[in-house]
Coordinates of C-alpha atoms in Angstrom, one line a residue:
M1 CA -27.2 14.9 20.3
G2 CA -28.3 14.8 24.0
V3 CA -26.7 16.4 27.0
R4 CA -25.2 13.1 28.1
D5 CA -23.8 12.4 24.7
A6 CA -22.5 15.9 24.3
V7 CA -20.6 15.7 27.8
E8 CA -19.3 12.3 27.1
K9 CA -18.0 13.1 23.7
G10 CA -16.5 16.3 24.9
L11 CA -14.6 14.5 27.6
K12 CA -13.2 11.8 25.3
D13 CA -12.2 14.5 22.8
T14 CA -10.3 16.3 25.4
V15 CA -8.5 13.1 26.4
A16 CA -7.7 12.2 22.8
N17 CA -6.4 15.7 22.0
A18 CA -4.2 15.5 25.1
A19 CA -2.8 12.2 24.0
A20 CA -2.1 13.4 20.5
E21 CA -0.3 16.6 21.8
M22 CA 1.7 14.4 24.2
L23 CA 2.9 12.1 21.4
E24 CA 3.6 15.0 19.1
R25 CA 6.1 16.4 21.5
G26 CA 8.2 13.2 21.5
P27 CA 6.8 9.8 20.7
E28 CA 9.6 7.7 22.2
K29 CA 9.5 9.0 25.5
N30 CA 5.9 10.0 25.8
I31 CA 4.0 6.8 24.5
D32 CA 4.3 5.2 28.0
K33 CA 2.8 8.3 29.5
M34 CA 0.0 8.4 27.0
V35 CA -0.9 4.8 27.8
S36 CA -0.8 5.5 31.5
L37 CA -3.1 8.4 30.9
L38 CA -5.6 6.5 29.2
H39 CA -5.6 3.8 31.9
K40 CA -6.4 6.4 34.5
V41 CA -9.3 8.1 32.6
V42 CA -10.9 5.3 30.4
K43 CA -13.3 2.9 32.2
D44 CA -14.3 1.0 29.2
E45 CA -12.7 -2.4 29.7
D46 CA -12.9 -3.5 26.0
F47 CA -11.1 -0.2 24.9
I48 CA -8.5 -0.8 27.4
N49 CA -7.9 -4.5 26.3
R50 CA -7.5 -3.2 22.8
L51 CA -5.2 -0.5 23.8
D52 CA -3.0 -3.1 26.0
F53 CA -2.7 -5.3 22.9
I54 CA -1.5 -2.6 20.7
Y55 CA 0.9 -1.4 23.4
N56 CA 2.3 -4.9 23.8
E57 CA 2.8 -5.2 20.0
Y58 CA 4.6 -2.0 20.1
R59 CA 6.8 -2.9 23.1
T60 CA 7.8 -6.3 21.6
N61 CA 8.0 -5.9 18.0
P62 CA 10.8 -3.6 16.4
A63 CA 8.9 -3.3 13.1
N64 CA 5.8 -2.1 15.0
Q65 CA 8.0 0.2 16.9
K66 CA 9.4 1.8 13.7
Y67 CA 5.7 2.0 12.4
I68 CA 4.5 3.9 15.3
H69 CA 7.3 6.4 15.3
D70 CA 7.3 6.9 11.7
L71 CA 3.5 7.6 11.9
L72 CA 3.8 10.1 14.9
E73 CA 7.0 11.8 13.5
H74 CA 6.0 12.2 9.9
T75 CA 2.1 12.9 10.0
D76 CA 0.9 16.4 9.8
K77 CA -0.3 17.7 13.2
K78 CA -3.9 18.2 12.2
C79 CA -4.0 14.8 10.3
L80 CA -2.7 13.1 13.4
Q81 CA -5.1 14.9 15.7
K82 CA -8.0 13.8 13.4
L83 CA -6.8 10.2 13.4
F84 CA -6.9 10.1 17.3
V85 CA -10.2 12.1 17.7
N86 CA -12.3 10.9 14.8
F87 CA -11.2 7.3 14.7
F88 CA -9.9 6.1 18.1
T89 CA -12.1 8.4 20.1
N90 CA -15.3 8.9 18.0
A91 CA -15.5 5.6 16.1
A92 CA -13.7 3.1 18.3
W93 CA -14.5 4.6 21.8
Y94 CA -17.5 7.0 22.0
G95 CA -19.3 5.5 19.0
I96 CA -19.2 2.0 20.1
N97 CA -21.2 2.7 23.3
K98 CA -23.6 4.9 21.3
R99 CA -24.3 2.1 18.7
A100 CA -24.5 -0.5 21.3
R101 CA -27.6 1.3 22.9
Y102 CA -29.6 0.4 19.8
M103 CA -28.9 -3.4 20.2
V104 CA -29.9 -3.2 23.9
E105 CA -33.0 -0.9 23.4
E106 CA -34.2 -1.9 19.9
D107 CA -32.4 -5.3 18.9
T108 CA -30.7 -3.3 16.1
K109 CA -27.1 -3.8 15.2
I110 CA -25.5 -0.5 13.9
P111 CA -22.4 -1.2 11.8
F112 CA -18.9 0.3 12.7
V113 CA -18.4 1.6 9.2
I114 CA -20.5 2.4 6.1
L115 CA -19.2 2.2 2.7
L116 CA -20.7 4.8 0.4
S117 CA -20.6 5.1 -3.4
P118 CA -21.9 8.6 -4.2
S119 CA -21.1 7.8 -7.9
M120 CA -20.1 5.0 -10.1
R121 CA -18.4 7.3 -12.6
C122 CA -14.7 6.5 -13.3
N123 CA -12.1 7.9 -15.6
L124 CA -10.5 4.3 -16.0
R125 CA -11.8 1.0 -17.4
C126 CA -10.2 -1.7 -15.3
T127 CA -10.5 -5.3 -16.2
G128 CA -12.9 -7.0 -14.1
C129 CA -14.2 -4.0 -12.2
Y130 CA -17.9 -4.0 -11.1
A131 CA -18.3 -0.4 -12.1
G132 CA -19.6 0.2 -15.7
D133 CA -20.6 3.1 -17.9
Y134 CA -22.3 5.8 -15.7
S135 CA -22.9 9.6 -16.1
K136 CA -23.0 12.3 -13.7
K137 CA -26.7 12.3 -13.7
D138 CA -26.4 8.9 -11.9
D139 CA -24.6 10.4 -9.0
I140 CA -26.3 10.8 -5.5
P141 CA -27.1 14.4 -5.0
Y142 CA -25.2 16.5 -2.6
A143 CA -28.1 17.0 -0.3
E144 CA -28.7 13.2 -0.1
V145 CA -25.2 12.4 0.8
D146 CA -25.3 15.2 3.4
R147 CA -28.4 13.5 4.9
L148 CA -27.0 10.0 4.8
V149 CA -23.7 11.0 6.4
G150 CA -25.5 13.1 8.9
E151 CA -27.8 10.2 9.9
A152 CA -24.8 7.8 10.1
R153 CA -23.1 10.1 12.5
D154 CA -26.1 10.5 14.7
L155 CA -26.3 6.6 14.8
G156 CA -22.6 6.7 16.2
I157 CA -20.9 5.8 13.0
Y158 CA -17.7 8.0 12.6
Y159 CA -15.9 6.1 10.0
M160 CA -16.9 5.9 6.4
G161 CA -15.2 4.5 3.3
I162 CA -16.0 6.3 0.1
L163 CA -16.2 4.1 -3.1
G164 CA -17.0 4.5 -6.7
G165 CA -16.2 4.6 -9.5
E166 CA -13.6 7.2 -8.6
P167 CA -14.7 9.2 -5.7
F168 CA -12.4 12.3 -6.4
L169 CA -14.6 12.8 -9.6
V170 CA -17.4 14.0 -7.3
D171 CA -16.3 17.5 -6.4
Y172 CA -18.8 18.1 -3.6
M173 CA -17.3 15.3 -1.3
L174 CA -14.5 17.6 -0.3
D175 CA -17.2 19.7 1.1
I176 CA -18.8 16.8 2.8
Y177 CA -15.5 15.9 4.4
E178 CA -15.1 19.5 5.6
K179 CA -18.7 19.7 7.0
Y180 CA -18.4 16.4 8.9
N181 CA -15.0 17.1 10.3
D182 CA -15.5 14.7 13.3
V183 CA -15.9 11.7 10.9
L184 CA -12.8 10.0 9.4
F185 CA -13.3 9.2 5.6
T186 CA -11.4 6.8 3.6
P187 CA -11.8 7.3 -0.2
F188 CA -10.7 4.2 -2.4
S189 CA -9.0 6.0 -5.3
N190 CA -7.2 5.2 -8.5
G191 CA -4.9 8.1 -7.8
T192 CA -5.0 9.6 -11.3
L193 CA -6.6 12.9 -10.3
F194 CA -4.1 14.2 -7.7
D195 CA -2.4 17.5 -7.9
E196 CA -0.9 20.1 -5.6
K197 CA -4.3 21.9 -5.2
L198 CA -6.1 18.6 -4.0
A199 CA -3.2 17.5 -1.8
D200 CA -3.2 20.9 -0.2
R201 CA -6.9 20.6 0.5
L202 CA -6.6 17.1 2.0
Q203 CA -3.9 18.4 4.4
K204 CA -6.1 21.3 5.4
L205 CA -9.0 18.9 6.0
G206 CA -7.0 16.3 8.0
N207 CA -9.8 13.8 8.2
V208 CA -9.4 12.0 4.9
V209 CA -7.0 9.0 4.6
T210 CA -7.0 7.9 0.9
M211 CA -6.5 4.3 -0.1
F212 CA -4.7 4.1 -3.5
S213 CA -5.6 1.2 -5.6
L214 CA -2.7 -0.8 -7.0
E215 CA -2.2 -4.3 -8.6
G216 CA 1.4 -4.6 -7.6
L217 CA 4.2 -3.0 -9.4
E218 CA 4.1 -1.0 -12.7
P219 CA 3.7 -4.0 -15.1
Q220 CA 0.7 -5.4 -13.1
T221 CA -0.9 -2.3 -12.4
D222 CA -0.7 -0.8 -15.8
A223 CA -1.7 -4.1 -17.4
R224 CA -5.1 -3.8 -15.6
R225 CA -5.5 0.0 -15.1
G226 CA -4.0 1.4 -18.2
P227 CA -0.4 2.6 -19.2
G228 CA 0.9 5.3 -16.9
T229 CA -1.5 4.6 -14.1
F230 CA 1.3 3.3 -11.7
A231 CA 3.4 6.4 -12.4
K232 CA 0.5 8.7 -11.4
V233 CA -0.1 6.9 -8.2
M234 CA 3.6 7.2 -7.3
Q235 CA 3.3 11.0 -7.8
A236 CA 0.0 11.2 -5.7
M237 CA 1.7 9.4 -2.9
D238 CA 4.7 11.9 -3.2
L239 CA 2.4 14.8 -3.0
L240 CA 0.6 13.5 0.3
R241 CA 3.9 12.2 1.8
E242 CA 5.5 15.7 1.4
R243 CA 2.5 17.2 3.4
G244 CA 2.3 14.5 6.0
V245 CA -1.2 13.3 4.9
L246 CA -2.0 9.8 5.8
F247 CA -2.7 7.2 2.9
G248 CA -2.5 3.5 2.4
V249 CA -2.8 1.1 -0.5
S250 CA -5.7 -1.3 -1.6
A251 CA -4.7 -4.2 -3.5
A252 CA -7.1 -6.4 -5.4
T253 CA -5.4 -10.0 -5.7
S254 CA -5.9 -12.3 -8.5
R255 CA -4.0 -15.2 -10.2
A256 CA -2.3 -12.5 -12.4
N257 CA -0.8 -10.4 -9.6
L258 CA -0.5 -12.2 -6.4
D259 CA 3.3 -12.7 -6.4
S260 CA 3.8 -8.9 -7.1
V261 CA 1.4 -7.5 -4.4
V262 CA 2.9 -9.5 -1.7
S263 CA 6.6 -9.2 -2.8
D264 CA 9.2 -7.5 -0.7
A265 CA 9.8 -5.1 -3.6
F266 CA 6.2 -3.9 -3.6
V267 CA 5.7 -3.7 0.1
D268 CA 9.0 -1.9 0.6
L269 CA 8.3 0.5 -2.2
I270 CA 5.0 1.6 -0.7
I271 CA 6.5 1.9 2.7
A272 CA 9.2 4.1 1.3
K273 CA 6.6 6.2 -0.4
G274 CA 4.8 6.8 2.9
A275 CA 1.9 4.3 3.0
K276 CA 0.7 3.4 6.4
M277 CA -1.8 0.6 5.5
I278 CA -2.1 -2.1 2.9
W279 CA -5.6 -3.8 2.6
Y280 CA -5.7 -6.9 0.5
F281 CA -9.0 -8.0 -1.2
M282 CA -9.6 -11.0 -3.3
Y283 CA -10.8 -10.6 -7.0
M284 CA -14.4 -11.5 -6.8
P285 CA -16.6 -12.9 -9.6
V286 CA -19.1 -9.9 -9.8
G287 CA -19.7 -7.1 -12.2
D288 CA -20.4 -7.0 -15.9
Q289 CA -18.1 -9.9 -16.9
P290 CA -17.5 -12.1 -13.8
E291 CA -14.5 -14.4 -14.5
V292 CA -14.1 -17.2 -12.0
S293 CA -10.8 -18.2 -13.7
L294 CA -9.2 -14.9 -12.4
M295 CA -9.7 -15.9 -8.8
L296 CA -7.0 -17.1 -6.5
T297 CA -6.6 -20.9 -6.4
P298 CA -7.1 -22.3 -2.9
E299 CA -3.3 -22.5 -2.3
Q300 CA -2.9 -18.9 -3.4
R301 CA -5.7 -17.8 -1.2
L302 CA -4.1 -19.3 2.0
Y303 CA -0.6 -18.1 0.8
L304 CA -2.0 -14.6 0.8
G305 CA -3.1 -15.0 4.3
Q306 CA 0.3 -16.3 5.4
K307 CA 2.1 -13.5 3.6
T308 CA -0.2 -10.9 5.2
R309 CA 0.6 -12.0 8.8
Q310 CA 4.2 -12.0 7.9
I311 CA 4.0 -8.5 6.6
R312 CA 2.2 -7.4 9.7
T313 CA 4.8 -8.9 11.8
A314 CA 8.0 -7.9 10.0
K315 CA 7.4 -4.7 8.1
P316 CA 6.4 -1.2 9.4
I317 CA 3.0 -1.1 7.9
F318 CA -0.4 -2.1 8.9
A319 CA -1.7 -5.0 6.7
I320 CA -5.2 -6.6 6.4
D321 CA -6.4 -9.5 4.4
F322 CA -10.2 -9.2 4.4
F323 CA -10.8 -13.0 3.9
N324 CA -7.9 -14.6 5.6
D325 CA -8.3 -12.3 8.6
A326 CA -11.7 -13.3 9.1
P327 CA -10.9 -15.8 12.2
Y328 CA -9.9 -12.6 14.2
V329 CA -13.3 -10.9 13.8
G330 CA -15.6 -14.0 13.9
G331 CA -16.2 -14.5 10.2
C332 CA -17.8 -12.5 7.7
V333 CA -18.5 -8.8 8.9
A334 CA -20.9 -8.0 6.0
G335 CA -24.2 -6.7 7.4
K336 CA -22.8 -6.6 11.0
Y337 CA -19.9 -4.4 11.3
Y338 CA -20.3 -2.7 7.8
C339 CA -22.4 -2.2 4.8
H340 CA -22.5 -0.6 1.4
I341 CA -24.8 2.2 0.0
N342 CA -24.5 2.1 -3.7
A343 CA -25.1 4.9 -6.1
R344 CA -28.6 4.1 -6.5
E345 CA -28.9 4.1 -2.7
D346 CA -29.7 0.5 -2.3
V347 CA -28.1 -0.8 1.0
E348 CA -26.1 -3.9 0.3
P349 CA -24.6 -6.0 3.1
C350 CA -21.1 -5.9 1.1
V351 CA -19.7 -4.2 -1.9
F352 CA -19.5 -7.5 -3.6
T353 CA -22.9 -8.8 -2.5
H354 CA -25.2 -7.0 -5.0
F355 CA -28.5 -7.7 -3.2
A356 CA -30.8 -5.5 -1.1
C357 CA -34.1 -5.3 0.5
D358 CA -34.1 -1.5 1.1
N359 CA -33.4 1.8 -0.6
V360 CA -32.7 4.8 1.4
K361 CA -34.1 7.5 -0.9
N362 CA -36.6 9.1 1.5
K363 CA -36.1 6.5 4.0
P364 CA -34.2 6.9 7.4
L365 CA -31.0 5.0 7.5
I366 CA -32.0 3.4 10.9
E367 CA -35.0 1.6 9.3
V368 CA -32.7 -0.4 7.1
F369 CA -30.8 -1.8 10.1
K370 CA -34.1 -2.8 11.8
A371 CA -35.3 -4.6 8.7
P372 CA -35.5 -8.4 8.3
F373 CA -32.8 -8.6 5.6
F374 CA -29.8 -7.5 7.9
K375 CA -31.2 -9.3 10.8
E376 CA -31.4 -12.5 8.8
I377 CA -27.8 -12.2 7.7
R378 CA -26.5 -11.6 11.2
R379 CA -28.6 -14.6 12.6
R380 CA -26.7 -16.8 10.1
Q381 CA -23.2 -15.6 11.0
P382 CA -20.6 -17.2 11.0
Y383 CA -21.8 -19.1 8.0
N384 CA -19.2 -21.9 8.5
R385 CA -17.5 -23.3 11.7
N386 CA -14.4 -22.9 9.7
L387 CA -13.8 -19.0 9.8
L388 CA -11.3 -19.4 6.8
Q389 CA -14.5 -19.9 4.9
P390 CA -16.4 -16.8 5.8
C391 CA -18.2 -15.7 2.7
M392 CA -21.7 -16.4 1.7
M393 CA -21.1 -16.0 -2.0
I394 CA -17.9 -18.0 -2.7
D395 CA -17.5 -20.3 0.3
N396 CA -21.0 -20.9 1.3
P397 CA -23.0 -20.0 -1.8
G398 CA -26.1 -21.8 -0.5
V399 CA -26.5 -19.1 2.2
I400 CA -26.9 -16.2 -0.3
R401 CA -29.6 -18.1 -2.2
E402 CA -31.5 -19.1 1.0
V403 CA -31.2 -15.4 2.4
V404 CA -32.5 -14.0 -1.0
A405 CA -35.3 -16.5 -1.2
K406 CA -36.5 -15.9 2.4
T407 CA -36.3 -12.2 2.5
G408 CA -37.2 -11.4 -1.1
A409 CA -34.1 -9.4 -1.7
Y410 CA -33.5 -7.9 -5.1
A411 CA -30.5 -7.8 -7.3
T412 CA -28.8 -4.4 -7.3
H413 CA -26.6 -5.1 -10.4
Q414 CA -27.9 -6.6 -13.7
T415 CA -25.5 -9.7 -13.3
A416 CA -26.2 -10.5 -9.7
E417 CA -29.2 -12.7 -10.3
R418 CA -26.9 -15.2 -11.8
M419 CA -25.7 -16.1 -8.4
V420 CA -29.1 -17.3 -7.4
K421 CA -30.9 -18.2 -10.7
D422 CA -28.3 -19.2 -13.3
P423 CA -27.7 -22.9 -12.8
A424 CA -24.4 -22.9 -14.7
F425 CA -23.0 -19.9 -12.8
M426 CA -24.1 -21.4 -9.5
G427 CA -22.5 -24.7 -10.4
Q428 CA -19.3 -22.7 -10.8
L429 CA -19.5 -21.2 -7.4
D430 CA -20.5 -24.5 -5.9
R431 CA -17.2 -26.1 -7.4
L432 CA -15.3 -23.1 -6.1
A433 CA -16.4 -23.6 -2.6
A434 CA -15.9 -27.4 -2.7
D435 CA -12.4 -27.0 -4.2
F436 CA -11.3 -24.6 -1.3
Q437 CA -13.0 -26.6 1.6
P438 CA -10.0 -29.3 1.9
A439 CA -7.3 -26.8 1.8
A440 CA -9.2 -24.4 4.2
E441 CA -9.9 -27.3 6.6
K442 CA -6.3 -28.2 6.8
A443 CA -5.1 -24.6 7.4
W444 CA -7.9 -24.2 10.1
Q445 CA -6.6 -27.2 12.0
Q446 CA -2.9 -26.4 11.6
E447 CA -2.9 -22.6 12.0
F448 CA -5.9 -21.8 14.1
H449 CA -6.3 -25.3 15.8
G450 CA -9.8 -25.5 14.6
T451 CA -11.1 -23.5 17.6
G452 CA -12.4 -19.9 18.2
N453 CA -9.3 -19.4 20.6
Y454 CA -7.1 -17.1 18.4
T455 CA -5.7 -13.6 18.9
M456 CA -4.0 -11.2 16.6
S457 CA -0.7 -12.3 18.2
K458 CA -0.8 -15.2 15.6
G459 CA 0.1 -12.7 13.1

């Protein structure tokens, strides 16, 4: 880190720590003071605009007020400090300027977040999961994960999602979290390995926000993940809530569980358990046994987006729908704002897009972002003028075929080539896209007025 970077980061850390201390002393009376402080010291217009949007949502929405107060009053002091410094300061303030220099100086886009799978091992065998049978010898070694996280941080990436498999099977990741204590880590976990010892360690670390995978209530979760899984996740949530450790829920939606994961009963339950976020993903036809029939119907897919916006407005929890929220971020963000490094160290644009042109074994991470594969993906984004059809695999399947053909990308999973070489499967994807198009177009015109003029205030 250069002298200029060190000074800039130090000043921003000081401001973030002061804001966190101010809020800890009394959120209701000090939020206004904190916003005023940031307005005085922050000169970044984009950051201030984002701050003002959040502040306006807080001032005008009772559910958001309750959410912010609960977050500030019931979060462990260190965990709250790490959220402010690591995420809001390092990732979203200091890091954004650092990453932007690469675009100006080298025409290279550095993502906001990297998803990393240090292992594909898992103690569960969930229906439709892209993880298969892997052993410990297939894990990325500690020294290599250490290098990758260090290089990412040097590039200005201070937020990393940790996937698998089950990330808490990889014992050394706790040491990685401790070493890189200025980075915020989000492991996506099945929740079955949590005990008092692990919960205590996460409280001590402060910079780990776990996302627990659930399929809805107990019947839906246990049907896909195995009997007793739901109860173990509830116990894990209790352990973290009691310690003030931040966590959320990740829900994969399919035809089998949609009603459950968006129900008041489910959302109210996880809020009561202490979850601060819920992230909705759609079941995707990837992995060892891709099954298109499990995917949401066009009507269900749009209904999920409507319910997510309602939850975000009416419930004290932050909800994201990674497909239906695409209009708010300009379409697909794969290869632009995030990417995935799998357990073989192939760098994929998305956790569901199992193609790559580069492997980062013995290669600097920056070289991947400079390479033609990611630049070609970004050049084509958005893939559709209708941003409710953001995906190059299920909404615009011709794009993934063209990108693979042009860049020579190789399949990173044994079944991925079906998307570009199997006429029968390709036909299924084409029909899937065609079936969704009329419903998506109607929703685009009605809900987003068919333009790019939309804001988060719509939901």
